[in-house]
mmCIF file with all atom_site columns, C-alpha atoms in Angstrom:
data_model
loop_
_atom_site.group_PDB
_atom_site.id
_atom_site.type_symbol
_atom_site.label_atom_id
_atom_site.label_alt_id
_atom_site.label_comp_id
_atom_site.label_asym_id
_atom_site.label_entity_id
_atom_site.label_seq_id
_atom_site.pdbx_PDB_ins_code
_atom_site.Cartn_x
_atom_site.Cartn_y
_atom_site.Cartn_z
_atom_site.occupancy
_atom_site.B_iso_or_equiv
_atom_site.pdbx_formal_charge
_atom_site.auth_seq_id
_atom_site.auth_comp_id
_atom_site.auth_asym_id
_atom_site.auth_atom_id
_atom_site.pdbx_PDB_model_num
ATOM 1   C CA . UNK A 1 1   ? -17.340 148.661 -66.919 1.00 75.00 ? 1   UNK A CA 1
ATOM 2   C CA . UNK A 1 2   ? -18.228 151.613 -65.585 1.00 84.00 ? 2   UNK A CA 1
ATOM 3   C CA . UNK A 1 3   ? -20.603 152.142 -63.111 1.00 92.00 ? 3   UNK A CA 1
ATOM 4   C CA . UNK A 1 4   ? -22.678 154.645 -61.073 1.00 96.00 ? 4   UNK A CA 1
ATOM 5   C CA . UNK A 1 5   ? -23.875 153.795 -57.837 1.00 96.00 ? 5   UNK A CA 1
ATOM 6   C CA . UNK A 1 6   ? -25.765 156.133 -55.022 1.00 97.00 ? 6   UNK A CA 1
ATOM 7   C CA . UNK A 1 7   ? -27.000 154.344 -52.219 1.00 95.00 ? 7   UNK A CA 1
ATOM 8   C CA . UNK A 1 8   ? -29.578 156.744 -50.662 1.00 96.00 ? 8   UNK A CA 1
ATOM 9   C CA . UNK A 1 9   ? -33.130 156.983 -52.745 1.00 95.00 ? 9   UNK A CA 1
ATOM 10  C CA . UNK A 1 10  ? -34.516 159.529 -50.787 1.00 97.00 ? 10  UNK A CA 1
ATOM 11  C CA . UNK A 1 11  ? -33.515 162.303 -48.495 1.00 97.00 ? 11  UNK A CA 1
ATOM 12  C CA . UNK A 1 12  ? -35.244 165.138 -46.770 1.00 97.00 ? 12  UNK A CA 1
ATOM 13  C CA . UNK A 1 13  ? -34.338 168.170 -46.162 1.00 98.00 ? 13  UNK A CA 1
ATOM 14  C CA . UNK A 1 14  ? -35.645 171.802 -44.177 1.00 98.00 ? 14  UNK A CA 1
ATOM 15  C CA . UNK A 1 15  ? -35.401 174.264 -46.221 1.00 97.00 ? 15  UNK A CA 1
ATOM 16  C CA . UNK A 1 16  ? -32.638 177.063 -46.419 1.00 97.00 ? 16  UNK A CA 1
ATOM 17  C CA . UNK A 1 17  ? -30.596 173.536 -44.711 1.00 97.00 ? 17  UNK A CA 1
ATOM 18  C CA . UNK A 1 18  ? -27.963 171.763 -46.250 1.00 98.00 ? 18  UNK A CA 1
ATOM 19  C CA . UNK A 1 19  ? -27.884 168.296 -47.515 1.00 98.00 ? 19  UNK A CA 1
ATOM 20  C CA . UNK A 1 20  ? -25.007 165.873 -49.069 1.00 98.00 ? 20  UNK A CA 1
ATOM 21  C CA . UNK A 1 21  ? -26.259 163.443 -51.735 1.00 98.00 ? 21  UNK A CA 1
ATOM 22  C CA . UNK A 1 22  ? -23.904 160.986 -51.697 1.00 98.00 ? 22  UNK A CA 1
ATOM 23  C CA . UNK A 1 23  ? -22.561 158.749 -55.148 1.00 98.00 ? 23  UNK A CA 1
ATOM 24  C CA . UNK A 1 24  ? -19.653 156.526 -55.833 1.00 98.00 ? 24  UNK A CA 1
ATOM 25  C CA . UNK A 1 25  ? -18.303 155.418 -59.064 1.00 97.00 ? 25  UNK A CA 1
ATOM 26  C CA . UNK A 1 26  ? -16.294 152.724 -60.581 1.00 95.00 ? 26  UNK A CA 1
ATOM 27  C CA . UNK A 1 27  ? -13.263 152.580 -62.862 1.00 92.00 ? 27  UNK A CA 1
ATOM 28  C CA . UNK A 1 28  ? -10.224 152.358 -64.841 1.00 90.00 ? 28  UNK A CA 1
ATOM 29  C CA . UNK A 1 29  ? -9.472  154.894 -66.150 1.00 88.00 ? 29  UNK A CA 1
ATOM 30  C CA . UNK A 1 30  ? -7.594  158.305 -64.800 1.00 87.00 ? 30  UNK A CA 1
ATOM 31  C CA . UNK A 1 31  ? -9.245  160.347 -66.960 1.00 87.00 ? 31  UNK A CA 1
ATOM 32  C CA . UNK A 1 32  ? -13.408 161.262 -67.080 1.00 90.00 ? 32  UNK A CA 1
ATOM 33  C CA . UNK A 1 33  ? -15.769 163.258 -66.159 1.00 91.00 ? 33  UNK A CA 1
ATOM 34  C CA . UNK A 1 34  ? -18.443 163.401 -64.011 1.00 94.00 ? 34  UNK A CA 1
ATOM 35  C CA . UNK A 1 35  ? -21.541 165.331 -63.386 1.00 95.00 ? 35  UNK A CA 1
ATOM 36  C CA . UNK A 1 36  ? -25.135 166.257 -61.081 1.00 97.00 ? 36  UNK A CA 1
ATOM 37  C CA . UNK A 1 37  ? -28.052 166.061 -63.118 1.00 96.00 ? 37  UNK A CA 1
ATOM 38  C CA . UNK A 1 38  ? -30.964 167.454 -61.454 1.00 96.00 ? 38  UNK A CA 1
ATOM 39  C CA . UNK A 1 39  ? -34.842 165.391 -62.796 1.00 94.00 ? 39  UNK A CA 1
ATOM 40  C CA . UNK A 1 40  ? -37.943 167.584 -61.061 1.00 91.00 ? 40  UNK A CA 1
ATOM 41  C CA . UNK A 1 41  ? -41.556 165.788 -61.093 1.00 86.00 ? 41  UNK A CA 1
ATOM 42  C CA . UNK A 1 42  ? -42.798 165.393 -65.085 1.00 77.00 ? 42  UNK A CA 1
ATOM 43  C CA . UNK A 1 43  ? -40.215 168.090 -65.905 1.00 80.00 ? 43  UNK A CA 1
ATOM 44  C CA . UNK A 1 44  ? -36.508 167.527 -67.716 1.00 87.00 ? 44  UNK A CA 1
ATOM 45  C CA . UNK A 1 45  ? -33.797 166.775 -66.987 1.00 92.00 ? 45  UNK A CA 1
ATOM 46  C CA . UNK A 1 46  ? -31.221 169.426 -66.755 1.00 92.00 ? 46  UNK A CA 1
ATOM 47  C CA . UNK A 1 47  ? -27.094 169.256 -65.980 1.00 93.00 ? 47  UNK A CA 1
ATOM 48  C CA . UNK A 1 48  ? -26.378 171.049 -61.692 1.00 96.00 ? 48  UNK A CA 1
ATOM 49  C CA . UNK A 1 49  ? -22.468 170.542 -61.815 1.00 95.00 ? 49  UNK A CA 1
ATOM 50  C CA . UNK A 1 50  ? -19.604 168.984 -63.233 1.00 93.00 ? 50  UNK A CA 1
ATOM 51  C CA . UNK A 1 51  ? -16.126 167.928 -62.696 1.00 93.00 ? 51  UNK A CA 1
ATOM 52  C CA . UNK A 1 52  ? -12.660 166.992 -64.272 1.00 90.00 ? 52  UNK A CA 1
ATOM 53  C CA . UNK A 1 53  ? -10.858 164.240 -62.630 1.00 90.00 ? 53  UNK A CA 1
ATOM 54  C CA . UNK A 1 54  ? -7.688  166.048 -63.789 1.00 89.00 ? 54  UNK A CA 1
ATOM 55  C CA . UNK A 1 55  ? -8.938  168.786 -61.407 1.00 88.00 ? 55  UNK A CA 1
ATOM 56  C CA . UNK A 1 56  ? -8.090  168.463 -57.605 1.00 86.00 ? 56  UNK A CA 1
ATOM 57  C CA . UNK A 1 57  ? -10.501 171.934 -57.024 1.00 92.00 ? 57  UNK A CA 1
ATOM 58  C CA . UNK A 1 58  ? -14.028 171.180 -56.408 1.00 95.00 ? 58  UNK A CA 1
ATOM 59  C CA . UNK A 1 59  ? -16.830 172.388 -58.171 1.00 94.00 ? 59  UNK A CA 1
ATOM 60  C CA . UNK A 1 60  ? -18.566 175.047 -57.597 1.00 95.00 ? 60  UNK A CA 1
ATOM 61  C CA . UNK A 1 61  ? -22.312 176.665 -58.948 1.00 94.00 ? 61  UNK A CA 1
ATOM 62  C CA . UNK A 1 62  ? -23.994 178.963 -56.302 1.00 95.00 ? 62  UNK A CA 1
ATOM 63  C CA . UNK A 1 63  ? -25.654 176.615 -53.730 1.00 97.00 ? 63  UNK A CA 1
ATOM 64  C CA . UNK A 1 64  ? -24.455 173.620 -55.387 1.00 98.00 ? 64  UNK A CA 1
ATOM 65  C CA . UNK A 1 65  ? -20.909 171.851 -54.817 1.00 97.00 ? 65  UNK A CA 1
ATOM 66  C CA . UNK A 1 66  ? -19.677 169.209 -54.766 1.00 97.00 ? 66  UNK A CA 1
ATOM 67  C CA . UNK A 1 67  ? -16.711 166.589 -52.659 1.00 97.00 ? 67  UNK A CA 1
ATOM 68  C CA . UNK A 1 68  ? -14.461 165.328 -55.169 1.00 96.00 ? 68  UNK A CA 1
ATOM 69  C CA . UNK A 1 69  ? -12.355 162.701 -53.211 1.00 96.00 ? 69  UNK A CA 1
ATOM 70  C CA . UNK A 1 70  ? -10.993 160.970 -56.727 1.00 94.00 ? 70  UNK A CA 1
ATOM 71  C CA . UNK A 1 71  ? -8.718  157.574 -54.892 1.00 94.00 ? 71  UNK A CA 1
ATOM 72  C CA . UNK A 1 72  ? -12.008 157.092 -53.246 1.00 95.00 ? 72  UNK A CA 1
ATOM 73  C CA . UNK A 1 73  ? -14.457 156.880 -56.297 1.00 96.00 ? 73  UNK A CA 1
ATOM 74  C CA . UNK A 1 74  ? -16.994 159.309 -54.149 1.00 97.00 ? 74  UNK A CA 1
ATOM 75  C CA . UNK A 1 75  ? -18.729 162.269 -56.103 1.00 97.00 ? 75  UNK A CA 1
ATOM 76  C CA . UNK A 1 76  ? -20.635 164.035 -53.537 1.00 98.00 ? 76  UNK A CA 1
ATOM 77  C CA . UNK A 1 77  ? -23.210 167.259 -54.210 1.00 98.00 ? 77  UNK A CA 1
ATOM 78  C CA . UNK A 1 78  ? -24.342 169.577 -50.963 1.00 98.00 ? 78  UNK A CA 1
ATOM 79  C CA . UNK A 1 79  ? -26.645 171.468 -51.681 1.00 98.00 ? 79  UNK A CA 1
ATOM 80  C CA . UNK A 1 80  ? -26.712 174.648 -48.970 1.00 98.00 ? 80  UNK A CA 1
ATOM 81  C CA . UNK A 1 81  ? -29.489 177.118 -48.257 1.00 97.00 ? 81  UNK A CA 1
ATOM 82  C CA . UNK A 1 82  ? -32.898 174.054 -49.667 1.00 98.00 ? 82  UNK A CA 1
ATOM 83  C CA . UNK A 1 83  ? -35.200 175.928 -51.481 1.00 97.00 ? 83  UNK A CA 1
ATOM 84  C CA . UNK A 1 84  ? -38.201 174.249 -52.082 1.00 96.00 ? 84  UNK A CA 1
ATOM 85  C CA . UNK A 1 85  ? -37.759 174.076 -55.946 1.00 95.00 ? 85  UNK A CA 1
ATOM 86  C CA . UNK A 1 86  ? -35.076 171.993 -55.454 1.00 97.00 ? 86  UNK A CA 1
ATOM 87  C CA . UNK A 1 87  ? -37.460 169.010 -54.962 1.00 97.00 ? 87  UNK A CA 1
ATOM 88  C CA . UNK A 1 88  ? -36.623 166.738 -57.534 1.00 97.00 ? 88  UNK A CA 1
ATOM 89  C CA . UNK A 1 89  ? -34.737 163.296 -58.278 1.00 96.00 ? 89  UNK A CA 1
ATOM 90  C CA . UNK A 1 90  ? -31.211 163.933 -58.659 1.00 98.00 ? 90  UNK A CA 1
ATOM 91  C CA . UNK A 1 91  ? -28.841 161.678 -60.626 1.00 97.00 ? 91  UNK A CA 1
ATOM 92  C CA . UNK A 1 92  ? -24.884 161.519 -60.625 1.00 97.00 ? 92  UNK A CA 1
ATOM 93  C CA . UNK A 1 93  ? -23.545 160.498 -64.044 1.00 95.00 ? 93  UNK A CA 1
ATOM 94  C CA . UNK A 1 94  ? -20.112 159.510 -65.692 1.00 94.00 ? 94  UNK A CA 1
ATOM 95  C CA . UNK A 1 95  ? -18.360 159.846 -69.110 1.00 90.00 ? 95  UNK A CA 1
ATOM 96  C CA . UNK A 1 96  ? -14.804 158.668 -70.149 1.00 82.00 ? 96  UNK A CA 1
ATOM 97  C CA . UNK A 1 97  ? -12.211 160.727 -71.442 1.00 75.00 ? 97  UNK A CA 1
ATOM 98  C CA . UNK A 1 98  ? -13.330 159.556 -74.940 1.00 72.00 ? 98  UNK A CA 1
ATOM 99  C CA . UNK A 1 99  ? -16.608 161.099 -74.442 1.00 64.00 ? 99  UNK A CA 1
ATOM 100 C CA . UNK A 1 100 ? -18.288 158.080 -74.934 1.00 62.00 ? 100 UNK A CA 1
ATOM 101 C CA . UNK A 1 101 ? -22.326 157.535 -73.218 1.00 78.00 ? 101 UNK A CA 1
ATOM 102 C CA . UNK A 1 102 ? -23.088 158.656 -70.378 1.00 88.00 ? 102 UNK A CA 1
ATOM 103 C CA . UNK A 1 103 ? -23.483 156.356 -67.213 1.00 93.00 ? 103 UNK A CA 1
ATOM 104 C CA . UNK A 1 104 ? -26.129 157.139 -64.888 1.00 95.00 ? 104 UNK A CA 1
ATOM 105 C CA . UNK A 1 105 ? -26.837 156.195 -61.500 1.00 96.00 ? 105 UNK A CA 1
ATOM 106 C CA . UNK A 1 106 ? -30.870 155.125 -59.790 1.00 95.00 ? 106 UNK A CA 1
ATOM 107 C CA . UNK A 1 107 ? -31.061 158.303 -58.299 1.00 96.00 ? 107 UNK A CA 1
ATOM 108 C CA . UNK A 1 108 ? -31.752 159.960 -54.899 1.00 97.00 ? 108 UNK A CA 1
ATOM 109 C CA . UNK A 1 109 ? -35.095 161.424 -54.385 1.00 97.00 ? 109 UNK A CA 1
ATOM 110 C CA . UNK A 1 110 ? -34.849 164.567 -52.901 1.00 98.00 ? 110 UNK A CA 1
ATOM 111 C CA . UNK A 1 111 ? -37.813 166.041 -50.580 1.00 97.00 ? 111 UNK A CA 1
ATOM 112 C CA . UNK A 1 112 ? -37.736 169.879 -49.263 1.00 97.00 ? 112 UNK A CA 1
ATOM 113 C CA . UNK A 1 113 ? -39.686 170.500 -46.217 1.00 96.00 ? 113 UNK A CA 1
ATOM 114 C CA . UNK A 1 114 ? -41.253 174.210 -45.386 1.00 93.00 ? 114 UNK A CA 1
ATOM 115 C CA . UNK B 2 1   ? -32.954 179.242 -77.430 1.00 63.00 ? 1   UNK B CA 1
ATOM 116 C CA . UNK B 2 2   ? -35.854 176.292 -77.943 1.00 79.00 ? 2   UNK B CA 1
ATOM 117 C CA . UNK B 2 3   ? -35.135 173.729 -76.410 1.00 91.00 ? 3   UNK B CA 1
ATOM 118 C CA . UNK B 2 4   ? -35.311 169.377 -77.700 1.00 95.00 ? 4   UNK B CA 1
ATOM 119 C CA . UNK B 2 5   ? -37.840 168.883 -78.377 1.00 96.00 ? 5   UNK B CA 1
ATOM 120 C CA . UNK B 2 6   ? -39.853 166.130 -78.008 1.00 96.00 ? 6   UNK B CA 1
ATOM 121 C CA . UNK B 2 7   ? -43.577 163.862 -79.621 1.00 96.00 ? 7   UNK B CA 1
ATOM 122 C CA . UNK B 2 8   ? -45.453 162.677 -78.225 1.00 96.00 ? 8   UNK B CA 1
ATOM 123 C CA . UNK B 2 9   ? -45.819 163.229 -74.300 1.00 95.00 ? 9   UNK B CA 1
ATOM 124 C CA . UNK B 2 10  ? -46.958 160.452 -73.645 1.00 96.00 ? 10  UNK B CA 1
ATOM 125 C CA . UNK B 2 11  ? -48.771 157.280 -75.459 1.00 97.00 ? 11  UNK B CA 1
ATOM 126 C CA . UNK B 2 12  ? -50.922 153.784 -74.216 1.00 98.00 ? 12  UNK B CA 1
ATOM 127 C CA . UNK B 2 13  ? -50.096 151.413 -76.036 1.00 97.00 ? 13  UNK B CA 1
ATOM 128 C CA . UNK B 2 14  ? -51.486 147.315 -76.181 1.00 97.00 ? 14  UNK B CA 1
ATOM 129 C CA . UNK B 2 15  ? -48.446 145.221 -76.214 1.00 96.00 ? 15  UNK B CA 1
ATOM 130 C CA . UNK B 2 16  ? -47.360 143.301 -79.183 1.00 96.00 ? 16  UNK B CA 1
ATOM 131 C CA . UNK B 2 17  ? -47.922 147.158 -81.200 1.00 97.00 ? 17  UNK B CA 1
ATOM 132 C CA . UNK B 2 18  ? -45.914 149.304 -83.069 1.00 97.00 ? 18  UNK B CA 1
ATOM 133 C CA . UNK B 2 19  ? -45.471 152.827 -81.487 1.00 98.00 ? 19  UNK B CA 1
ATOM 134 C CA . UNK B 2 20  ? -42.807 155.900 -82.781 1.00 98.00 ? 20  UNK B CA 1
ATOM 135 C CA . UNK B 2 21  ? -41.357 158.831 -80.883 1.00 97.00 ? 21  UNK B CA 1
ATOM 136 C CA . UNK B 2 22  ? -40.057 161.779 -82.318 1.00 97.00 ? 22  UNK B CA 1
ATOM 137 C CA . UNK B 2 23  ? -37.422 164.360 -81.487 1.00 97.00 ? 23  UNK B CA 1
ATOM 138 C CA . UNK B 2 24  ? -36.308 167.402 -82.417 1.00 96.00 ? 24  UNK B CA 1
ATOM 139 C CA . UNK B 2 25  ? -32.725 168.274 -81.062 1.00 95.00 ? 25  UNK B CA 1
ATOM 140 C CA . UNK B 2 26  ? -31.358 171.891 -80.336 1.00 93.00 ? 26  UNK B CA 1
ATOM 141 C CA . UNK B 2 27  ? -30.607 173.587 -83.572 1.00 91.00 ? 27  UNK B CA 1
ATOM 142 C CA . UNK B 2 28  ? -27.381 173.400 -84.509 1.00 89.00 ? 28  UNK B CA 1
ATOM 143 C CA . UNK B 2 29  ? -26.990 170.126 -82.341 1.00 90.00 ? 29  UNK B CA 1
ATOM 144 C CA . UNK B 2 30  ? -24.128 167.076 -83.442 1.00 88.00 ? 30  UNK B CA 1
ATOM 145 C CA . UNK B 2 31  ? -24.947 164.801 -81.322 1.00 90.00 ? 31  UNK B CA 1
ATOM 146 C CA . UNK B 2 32  ? -28.058 162.926 -80.522 1.00 93.00 ? 32  UNK B CA 1
ATOM 147 C CA . UNK B 2 33  ? -29.172 160.634 -77.909 1.00 94.00 ? 33  UNK B CA 1
ATOM 148 C CA . UNK B 2 34  ? -31.954 158.215 -77.134 1.00 96.00 ? 34  UNK B CA 1
ATOM 149 C CA . UNK B 2 35  ? -31.928 157.038 -73.222 1.00 96.00 ? 35  UNK B CA 1
ATOM 150 C CA . UNK B 2 36  ? -34.255 154.570 -71.911 1.00 97.00 ? 36  UNK B CA 1
ATOM 151 C CA . UNK B 2 37  ? -35.971 155.458 -68.180 1.00 95.00 ? 37  UNK B CA 1
ATOM 152 C CA . UNK B 2 38  ? -37.676 152.581 -66.395 1.00 94.00 ? 38  UNK B CA 1
ATOM 153 C CA . UNK B 2 39  ? -39.415 153.734 -63.270 1.00 89.00 ? 39  UNK B CA 1
ATOM 154 C CA . UNK B 2 40  ? -36.702 153.475 -60.470 1.00 85.00 ? 40  UNK B CA 1
ATOM 155 C CA . UNK B 2 41  ? -33.914 153.237 -62.130 1.00 89.00 ? 41  UNK B CA 1
ATOM 156 C CA . UNK B 2 42  ? -31.187 156.188 -63.910 1.00 92.00 ? 42  UNK B CA 1
ATOM 157 C CA . UNK B 2 43  ? -31.579 156.341 -67.532 1.00 94.00 ? 43  UNK B CA 1
ATOM 158 C CA . UNK B 2 44  ? -29.676 153.896 -70.378 1.00 94.00 ? 44  UNK B CA 1
ATOM 159 C CA . UNK B 2 45  ? -28.978 154.784 -73.762 1.00 94.00 ? 45  UNK B CA 1
ATOM 160 C CA . UNK B 2 46  ? -29.970 152.958 -76.367 1.00 96.00 ? 46  UNK B CA 1
ATOM 161 C CA . UNK B 2 47  ? -28.499 154.978 -79.175 1.00 95.00 ? 47  UNK B CA 1
ATOM 162 C CA . UNK B 2 48  ? -26.043 157.795 -79.830 1.00 92.00 ? 48  UNK B CA 1
ATOM 163 C CA . UNK B 2 49  ? -25.632 159.629 -83.466 1.00 92.00 ? 49  UNK B CA 1
ATOM 164 C CA . UNK B 2 50  ? -22.780 162.116 -84.858 1.00 89.00 ? 50  UNK B CA 1
ATOM 165 C CA . UNK B 2 51  ? -24.684 163.644 -87.347 1.00 86.00 ? 51  UNK B CA 1
ATOM 166 C CA . UNK B 2 52  ? -26.643 161.218 -89.335 1.00 83.00 ? 52  UNK B CA 1
ATOM 167 C CA . UNK B 2 53  ? -24.298 158.332 -88.395 1.00 90.00 ? 53  UNK B CA 1
ATOM 168 C CA . UNK B 2 54  ? -24.844 155.548 -84.737 1.00 92.00 ? 54  UNK B CA 1
ATOM 169 C CA . UNK B 2 55  ? -21.597 156.382 -82.982 1.00 89.00 ? 55  UNK B CA 1
ATOM 170 C CA . UNK B 2 56  ? -23.225 153.579 -80.539 1.00 89.00 ? 56  UNK B CA 1
ATOM 171 C CA . UNK B 2 57  ? -25.857 151.777 -80.658 1.00 93.00 ? 57  UNK B CA 1
ATOM 172 C CA . UNK B 2 58  ? -24.022 148.692 -78.650 1.00 91.00 ? 58  UNK B CA 1
ATOM 173 C CA . UNK B 2 59  ? -27.751 148.730 -75.839 1.00 92.00 ? 59  UNK B CA 1
ATOM 174 C CA . UNK B 2 60  ? -30.646 148.855 -78.499 1.00 95.00 ? 60  UNK B CA 1
ATOM 175 C CA . UNK B 2 61  ? -32.489 145.677 -79.023 1.00 94.00 ? 61  UNK B CA 1
ATOM 176 C CA . UNK B 2 62  ? -31.849 145.582 -82.155 1.00 94.00 ? 62  UNK B CA 1
ATOM 177 C CA . UNK B 2 63  ? -34.436 143.107 -82.885 1.00 95.00 ? 63  UNK B CA 1
ATOM 178 C CA . UNK B 2 64  ? -37.502 145.024 -81.682 1.00 97.00 ? 64  UNK B CA 1
ATOM 179 C CA . UNK B 2 65  ? -35.942 148.700 -82.033 1.00 97.00 ? 65  UNK B CA 1
ATOM 180 C CA . UNK B 2 66  ? -34.727 150.835 -84.191 1.00 97.00 ? 66  UNK B CA 1
ATOM 181 C CA . UNK B 2 67  ? -33.771 154.609 -85.169 1.00 97.00 ? 67  UNK B CA 1
ATOM 182 C CA . UNK B 2 68  ? -33.486 156.886 -87.626 1.00 95.00 ? 68  UNK B CA 1
ATOM 183 C CA . UNK B 2 69  ? -31.655 160.189 -87.761 1.00 94.00 ? 69  UNK B CA 1
ATOM 184 C CA . UNK B 2 70  ? -32.483 161.421 -91.732 1.00 82.00 ? 70  UNK B CA 1
ATOM 185 C CA . UNK B 2 71  ? -30.031 164.630 -92.237 1.00 84.00 ? 71  UNK B CA 1
ATOM 186 C CA . UNK B 2 72  ? -29.175 164.723 -89.079 1.00 82.00 ? 72  UNK B CA 1
ATOM 187 C CA . UNK B 2 73  ? -31.354 166.240 -87.594 1.00 91.00 ? 73  UNK B CA 1
ATOM 188 C CA . UNK B 2 74  ? -34.472 164.939 -86.710 1.00 95.00 ? 74  UNK B CA 1
ATOM 189 C CA . UNK B 2 75  ? -35.015 161.378 -84.593 1.00 97.00 ? 75  UNK B CA 1
ATOM 190 C CA . UNK B 2 76  ? -36.744 158.453 -84.820 1.00 97.00 ? 76  UNK B CA 1
ATOM 191 C CA . UNK B 2 77  ? -36.834 155.372 -82.495 1.00 98.00 ? 77  UNK B CA 1
ATOM 192 C CA . UNK B 2 78  ? -39.369 152.834 -82.934 1.00 98.00 ? 78  UNK B CA 1
ATOM 193 C CA . UNK B 2 79  ? -40.536 150.108 -81.212 1.00 98.00 ? 79  UNK B CA 1
ATOM 194 C CA . UNK B 2 80  ? -42.422 147.125 -83.154 1.00 97.00 ? 80  UNK B CA 1
ATOM 195 C CA . UNK B 2 81  ? -43.437 144.834 -81.651 1.00 96.00 ? 81  UNK B CA 1
ATOM 196 C CA . UNK B 2 82  ? -43.382 146.203 -77.665 1.00 97.00 ? 82  UNK B CA 1
ATOM 197 C CA . UNK B 2 83  ? -43.713 144.407 -75.124 1.00 97.00 ? 83  UNK B CA 1
ATOM 198 C CA . UNK B 2 84  ? -44.479 145.177 -71.446 1.00 97.00 ? 84  UNK B CA 1
ATOM 199 C CA . UNK B 2 85  ? -41.343 145.607 -69.883 1.00 96.00 ? 85  UNK B CA 1
ATOM 200 C CA . UNK B 2 86  ? -40.867 148.567 -72.911 1.00 97.00 ? 86  UNK B CA 1
ATOM 201 C CA . UNK B 2 87  ? -42.630 150.673 -70.178 1.00 97.00 ? 87  UNK B CA 1
ATOM 202 C CA . UNK B 2 88  ? -40.411 153.365 -69.279 1.00 97.00 ? 88  UNK B CA 1
ATOM 203 C CA . UNK B 2 89  ? -39.877 156.574 -69.552 1.00 95.00 ? 89  UNK B CA 1
ATOM 204 C CA . UNK B 2 90  ? -37.580 157.790 -73.612 1.00 97.00 ? 90  UNK B CA 1
ATOM 205 C CA . UNK B 2 91  ? -35.314 161.044 -73.360 1.00 96.00 ? 91  UNK B CA 1
ATOM 206 C CA . UNK B 2 92  ? -33.918 162.384 -76.114 1.00 96.00 ? 92  UNK B CA 1
ATOM 207 C CA . UNK B 2 93  ? -31.264 164.124 -75.739 1.00 94.00 ? 93  UNK B CA 1
ATOM 208 C CA . UNK B 2 94  ? -28.392 166.569 -77.708 1.00 92.00 ? 94  UNK B CA 1
ATOM 209 C CA . UNK B 2 95  ? -25.063 167.362 -77.620 1.00 89.00 ? 95  UNK B CA 1
ATOM 210 C CA . UNK B 2 96  ? -23.487 170.514 -79.881 1.00 84.00 ? 96  UNK B CA 1
ATOM 211 C CA . UNK B 2 97  ? -19.726 169.317 -80.629 1.00 71.00 ? 97  UNK B CA 1
ATOM 212 C CA . UNK B 2 98  ? -18.490 165.605 -80.276 1.00 59.00 ? 98  UNK B CA 1
ATOM 213 C CA . UNK B 2 99  ? -19.670 163.286 -77.233 1.00 51.00 ? 99  UNK B CA 1
ATOM 214 C CA . UNK B 2 100 ? -15.640 163.110 -77.264 1.00 55.00 ? 100 UNK B CA 1
ATOM 215 C CA . UNK B 2 101 ? -15.844 167.578 -76.195 1.00 54.00 ? 101 UNK B CA 1
ATOM 216 C CA . UNK B 2 102 ? -15.699 165.713 -73.018 1.00 52.00 ? 102 UNK B CA 1
ATOM 217 C CA . UNK B 2 103 ? -16.977 168.278 -69.789 1.00 50.00 ? 103 UNK B CA 1
ATOM 218 C CA . UNK B 2 104 ? -17.317 171.201 -71.939 1.00 57.00 ? 104 UNK B CA 1
ATOM 219 C CA . UNK B 2 105 ? -20.203 169.399 -73.921 1.00 73.00 ? 105 UNK B CA 1
ATOM 220 C CA . UNK B 2 106 ? -23.189 169.169 -72.108 1.00 82.00 ? 106 UNK B CA 1
ATOM 221 C CA . UNK B 2 107 ? -25.741 167.319 -73.161 1.00 88.00 ? 107 UNK B CA 1
ATOM 222 C CA . UNK B 2 108 ? -29.165 167.994 -72.924 1.00 90.00 ? 108 UNK B CA 1
ATOM 223 C CA . UNK B 2 109 ? -32.355 166.319 -72.204 1.00 94.00 ? 109 UNK B CA 1
ATOM 224 C CA . UNK B 2 110 ? -35.871 167.107 -73.591 1.00 95.00 ? 110 UNK B CA 1
ATOM 225 C CA . UNK B 2 111 ? -39.385 166.504 -71.642 1.00 93.00 ? 111 UNK B CA 1
ATOM 226 C CA . UNK B 2 112 ? -39.345 163.278 -72.126 1.00 95.00 ? 112 UNK B CA 1
ATOM 227 C CA . UNK B 2 113 ? -42.212 160.189 -73.317 1.00 96.00 ? 113 UNK B CA 1
ATOM 228 C CA . UNK B 2 114 ? -44.208 158.142 -70.955 1.00 96.00 ? 114 UNK B CA 1
ATOM 229 C CA . UNK B 2 115 ? -44.611 154.842 -72.597 1.00 97.00 ? 115 UNK B CA 1
ATOM 230 C CA . UNK B 2 116 ? -47.417 152.362 -71.145 1.00 97.00 ? 116 UNK B CA 1
ATOM 231 C CA . UNK B 2 117 ? -47.638 148.850 -72.930 1.00 97.00 ? 117 UNK B CA 1
ATOM 232 C CA . UNK B 2 118 ? -50.253 147.005 -71.075 1.00 96.00 ? 118 UNK B CA 1
#
């Protein structure tokens, strides 16, 4: 079974600085999809960024980018120019090529200091 | 475009009581998911519907949990009887096409229902 591990329970970053959240996963599949979701306090979960495993190019969405290392099964999220609104729980998630359920990591709480 | 709606937002019950949650997905979304999110953990899929048929309920505790999606739109999730360990946030999500659409098929989440079992 696929597993997703987020080894950082909590991270802090100064406003306007850059922070990287780590994620590793375990799978025997060659084609799959990886996601980062953001869950603000008491608010609903939203998709931040996604990556197809067959694409070598790292995905970017404005201030958010990923470092996808397929051989190492690593998928980190970099947030540049951090803003107070980035404070939230961030979940890394995996989905296989057959489109079955999302498998989530335990999450990383990101705190942004002004 | 209206998002995924869930009700109630909060529910407190005693153990052995019954409870039901309701979800209204985004209009036109064929696939609907129920997740259980225990405090400090990531969401875990309980059940997945494609229209009104069940695609995956392998992690649904069927002795006490049930779910239905009548007419392929709204869905209800029921717990009967509730246990202390059922305290969690129950998230509903929906996606436009069949889940095998891959990364193109984004799951949109509702605000969740926070259940406390005393």
